[in-house]
Structure formats: C-alpha cells, structure tokens
Tab-separated table of C-alpha atoms in Angstrom:
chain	number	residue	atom	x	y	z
A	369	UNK	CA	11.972	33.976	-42.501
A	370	UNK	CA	10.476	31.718	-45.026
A	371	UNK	CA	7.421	31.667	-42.692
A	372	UNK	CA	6.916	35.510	-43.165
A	373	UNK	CA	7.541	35.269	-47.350
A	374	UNK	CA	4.538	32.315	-47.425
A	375	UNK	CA	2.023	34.132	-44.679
A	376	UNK	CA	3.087	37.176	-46.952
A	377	UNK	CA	2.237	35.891	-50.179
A	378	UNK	CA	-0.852	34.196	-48.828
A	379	UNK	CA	-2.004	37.631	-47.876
A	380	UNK	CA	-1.060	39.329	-50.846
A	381	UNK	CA	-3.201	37.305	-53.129
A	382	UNK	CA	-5.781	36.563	-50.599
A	383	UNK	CA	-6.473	40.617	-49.858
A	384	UNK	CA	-8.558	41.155	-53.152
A	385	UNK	CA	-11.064	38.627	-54.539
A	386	UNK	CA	-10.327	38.826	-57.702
A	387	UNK	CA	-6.618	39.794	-58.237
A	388	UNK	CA	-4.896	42.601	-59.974
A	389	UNK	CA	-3.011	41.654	-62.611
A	390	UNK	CA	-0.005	43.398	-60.507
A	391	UNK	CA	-0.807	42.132	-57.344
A	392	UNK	CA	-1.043	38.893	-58.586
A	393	UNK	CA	2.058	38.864	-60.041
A	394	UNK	CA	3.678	40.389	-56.241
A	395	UNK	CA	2.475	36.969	-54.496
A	396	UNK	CA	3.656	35.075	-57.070
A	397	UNK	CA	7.075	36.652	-56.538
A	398	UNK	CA	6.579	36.550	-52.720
A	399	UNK	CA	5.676	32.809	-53.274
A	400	UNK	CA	8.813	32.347	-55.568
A	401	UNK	CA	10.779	33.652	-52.321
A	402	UNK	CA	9.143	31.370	-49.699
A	403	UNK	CA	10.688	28.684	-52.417
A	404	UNK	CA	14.079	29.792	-52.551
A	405	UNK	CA	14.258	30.716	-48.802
A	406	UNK	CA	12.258	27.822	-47.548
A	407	UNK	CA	14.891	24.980	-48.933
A	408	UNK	CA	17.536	25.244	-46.382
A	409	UNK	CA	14.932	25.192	-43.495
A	410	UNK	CA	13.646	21.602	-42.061
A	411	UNK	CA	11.444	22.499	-39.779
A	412	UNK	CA	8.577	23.902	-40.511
A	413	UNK	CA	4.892	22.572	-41.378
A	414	UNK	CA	3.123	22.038	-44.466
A	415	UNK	CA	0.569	24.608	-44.382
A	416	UNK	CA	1.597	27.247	-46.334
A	417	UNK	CA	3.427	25.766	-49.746
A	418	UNK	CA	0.007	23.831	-49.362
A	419	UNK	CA	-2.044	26.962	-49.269
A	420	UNK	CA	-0.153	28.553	-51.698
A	421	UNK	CA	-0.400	25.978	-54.239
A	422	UNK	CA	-3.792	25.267	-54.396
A	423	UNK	CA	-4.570	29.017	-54.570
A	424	UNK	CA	-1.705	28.940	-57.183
A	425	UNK	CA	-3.490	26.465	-59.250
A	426	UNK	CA	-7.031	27.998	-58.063
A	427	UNK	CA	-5.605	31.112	-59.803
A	428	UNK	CA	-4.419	29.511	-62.779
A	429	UNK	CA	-0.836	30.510	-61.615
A	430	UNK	CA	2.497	28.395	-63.054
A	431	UNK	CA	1.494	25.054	-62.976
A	432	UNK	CA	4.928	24.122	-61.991
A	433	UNK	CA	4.946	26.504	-59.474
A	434	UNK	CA	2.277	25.258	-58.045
A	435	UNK	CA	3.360	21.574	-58.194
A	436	UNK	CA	6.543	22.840	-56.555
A	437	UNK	CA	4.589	23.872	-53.331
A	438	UNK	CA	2.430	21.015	-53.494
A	439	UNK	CA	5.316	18.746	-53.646
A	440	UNK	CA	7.010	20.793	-50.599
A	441	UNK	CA	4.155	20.591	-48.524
A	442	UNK	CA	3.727	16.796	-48.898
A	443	UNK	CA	7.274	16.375	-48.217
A	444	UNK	CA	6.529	18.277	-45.199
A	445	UNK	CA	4.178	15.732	-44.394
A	446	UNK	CA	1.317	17.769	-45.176
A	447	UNK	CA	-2.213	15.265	-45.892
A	448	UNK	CA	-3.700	17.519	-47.912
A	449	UNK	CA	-0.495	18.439	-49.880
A	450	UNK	CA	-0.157	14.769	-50.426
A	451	UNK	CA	-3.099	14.280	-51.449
A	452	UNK	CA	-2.721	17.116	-53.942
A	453	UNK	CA	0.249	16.606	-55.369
A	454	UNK	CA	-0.409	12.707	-56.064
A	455	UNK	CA	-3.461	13.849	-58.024
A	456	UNK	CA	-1.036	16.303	-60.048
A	457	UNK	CA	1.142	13.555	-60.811
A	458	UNK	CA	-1.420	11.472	-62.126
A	459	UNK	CA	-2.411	14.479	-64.056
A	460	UNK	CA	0.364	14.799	-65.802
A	461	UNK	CA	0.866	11.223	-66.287
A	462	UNK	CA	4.662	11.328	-66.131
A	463	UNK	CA	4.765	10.035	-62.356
A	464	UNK	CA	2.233	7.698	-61.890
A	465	UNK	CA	3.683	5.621	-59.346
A	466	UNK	CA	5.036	8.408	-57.241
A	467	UNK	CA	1.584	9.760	-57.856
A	468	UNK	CA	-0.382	6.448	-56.409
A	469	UNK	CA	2.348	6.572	-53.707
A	470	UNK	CA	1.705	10.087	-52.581
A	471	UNK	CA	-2.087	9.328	-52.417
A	472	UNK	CA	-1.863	6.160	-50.886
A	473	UNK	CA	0.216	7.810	-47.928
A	474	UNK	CA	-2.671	10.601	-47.886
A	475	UNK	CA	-5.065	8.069	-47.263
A	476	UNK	CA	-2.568	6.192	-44.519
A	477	UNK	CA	-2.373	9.855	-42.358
A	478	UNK	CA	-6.075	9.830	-42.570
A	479	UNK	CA	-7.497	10.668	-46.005
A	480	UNK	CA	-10.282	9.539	-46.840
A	481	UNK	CA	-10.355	11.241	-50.128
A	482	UNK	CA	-7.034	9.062	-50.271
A	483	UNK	CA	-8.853	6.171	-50.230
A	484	UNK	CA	-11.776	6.825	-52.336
A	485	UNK	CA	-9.323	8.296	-55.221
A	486	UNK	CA	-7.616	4.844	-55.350
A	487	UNK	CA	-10.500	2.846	-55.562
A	488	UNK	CA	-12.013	4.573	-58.312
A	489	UNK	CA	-8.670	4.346	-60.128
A	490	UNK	CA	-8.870	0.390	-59.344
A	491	UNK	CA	-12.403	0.635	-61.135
A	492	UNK	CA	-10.977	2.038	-63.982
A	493	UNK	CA	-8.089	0.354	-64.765
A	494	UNK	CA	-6.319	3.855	-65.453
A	495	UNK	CA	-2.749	2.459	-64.288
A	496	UNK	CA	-3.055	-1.336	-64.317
A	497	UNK	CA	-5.718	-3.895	-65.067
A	498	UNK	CA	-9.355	-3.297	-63.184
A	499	UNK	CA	-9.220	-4.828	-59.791
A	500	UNK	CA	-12.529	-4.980	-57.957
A	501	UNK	CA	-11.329	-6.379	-54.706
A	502	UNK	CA	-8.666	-3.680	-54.308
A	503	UNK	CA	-10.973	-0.540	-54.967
A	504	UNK	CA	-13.425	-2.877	-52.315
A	505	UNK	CA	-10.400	-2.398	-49.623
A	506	UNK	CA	-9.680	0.842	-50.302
A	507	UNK	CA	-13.228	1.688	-50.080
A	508	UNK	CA	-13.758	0.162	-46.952
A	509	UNK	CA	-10.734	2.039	-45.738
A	510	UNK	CA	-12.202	5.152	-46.429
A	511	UNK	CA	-15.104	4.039	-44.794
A	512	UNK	CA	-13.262	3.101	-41.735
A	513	UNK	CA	-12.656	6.717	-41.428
A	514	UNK	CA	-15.863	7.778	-40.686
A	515	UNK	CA	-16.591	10.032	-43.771
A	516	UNK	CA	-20.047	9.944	-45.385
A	517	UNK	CA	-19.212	10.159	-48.809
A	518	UNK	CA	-16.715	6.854	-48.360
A	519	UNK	CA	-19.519	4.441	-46.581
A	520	UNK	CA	-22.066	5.315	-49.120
A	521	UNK	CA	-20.098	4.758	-52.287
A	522	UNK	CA	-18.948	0.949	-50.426
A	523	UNK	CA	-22.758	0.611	-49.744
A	524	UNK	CA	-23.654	1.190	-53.045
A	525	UNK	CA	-21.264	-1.035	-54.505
A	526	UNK	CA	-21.915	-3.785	-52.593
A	527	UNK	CA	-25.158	-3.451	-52.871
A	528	UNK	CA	-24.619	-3.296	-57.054
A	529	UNK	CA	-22.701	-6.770	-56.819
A	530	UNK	CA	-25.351	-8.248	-54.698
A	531	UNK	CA	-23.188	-8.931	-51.351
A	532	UNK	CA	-25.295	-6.844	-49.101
C-alpha cells in the first residue's frame, strides 16, 4: 500500500509542470502518507521516497520532509538517496559525519559523484584539515568508475602538481 501512496504522489505533482497551489499541497499530503504507511514495511526499494524528495526539494517543499524521504530512501539502500541525503547533512551542518558517511557509501555502491564530492571536500578543508592525498584517492576512485567528469578533474590535478 505504501507503494500506491508514493507512485500516487509522484503522479500528483508530476501531472502539471508547474503546480497548483492545491495540487501541490495533495502530493504533499499523499507523500506525508507514503511516510506514515511506509514505516512498518521492510521491503521495498528506494525509488520512490528518493523521487519524492528531490522533487520535494526541487519544489521548494518542507525541507524536512524532504530530508525524511531522502533519508528513507538511503536507508533503503538507495545510491542516489545516499548520495542526497549526505549532501543535506552537510548542508545543514548538524551531521557532518553521518553526512561524509552517507556519501562515502554512495560512492562504495558506485557513485562517482560520491567520490568526486569527497575529494573536493578534502581540498577544502570544510570538515578537517586539507588533505591532498585523500581527495587524490577519492579522485582516482571516481575515476575508476569510468565517468568523464571524475578522470578529467584527476587529470587536471595531477597535471597542476606536476606528476603527470
């Protein structure tokens, strides 16, 4: 049943482009209702608290609504969802650890976004002192994935410290 409230609210809000101000409002009930049903059941994927969230947040929705789902749907195992909710954490700066844990287990199912979002942290020093040869690894992790975007930036960094 839980199923049928998320593919319902998806719909819902998903129908027009830009949303009534009452329909809106009915899939963000509907969504409220995949919540409340959806805690007793186990077994289910990640897909739809993760689709809901982001167009939650896309929608400028309840932020802690949409953190809810986020958080569901990485709990579900959900990459994306991980990956989302880790950078909400970080956002908020409340949960940073959970945060770098969520998106460090995004990149470990396969995320190369994962990866690159810790290494520019690393760079930065945002949540502990600037480590070069970390963001390097996580780089080259991200790399090791095959995506584009990943193998370029560990190019061009390499390239900037003169180890190419």
């Amino acid at each position: 049943m839980a199923h049928r409230w998320g593919d319902l609210a998806l719909h819902v809000m998903e129908v027009v482009p830009e949303l009534e101000r009452d329909r809106r409002q009915r899939g963000l009930d509907l969504s409220g209702r995949f919540l409340t049903r959806a805690k007793a059941l186990r077994s289910f994927d990640g897909r739809i608290p993760y689709n809901l969230g982001v167009f939650i947040a896309e929608q400028k929705g309840p932020t802690e609504r949409a953190k809810a789902l986020l958080g569901r749907a990485a709990r579900l195992g959900h990459t994306d969802g991980a990956y989302s909710y880790g950078n909400v954490l970080l956002r908020e700066g409340r949960e940073i650890e959970e945060g770098l844990r969520w998106l460090q287990w995004a990149g470990e199912q396969g995320s190369a976004k994962g990866w690159r979002h810790l290494a520019a942290l690393s760079y930065q020093g945002l949540y502990g002192p600037v480590d070069e040869e970390k963001a390097l690894n996580y780089l080259l992790l991200a790399a090791e994935l095959g995506e584009l975007e990943g193998i370029e930036t560990l190019s061009a960094r390499f390239i900037q410290l003169g180890r190419y």
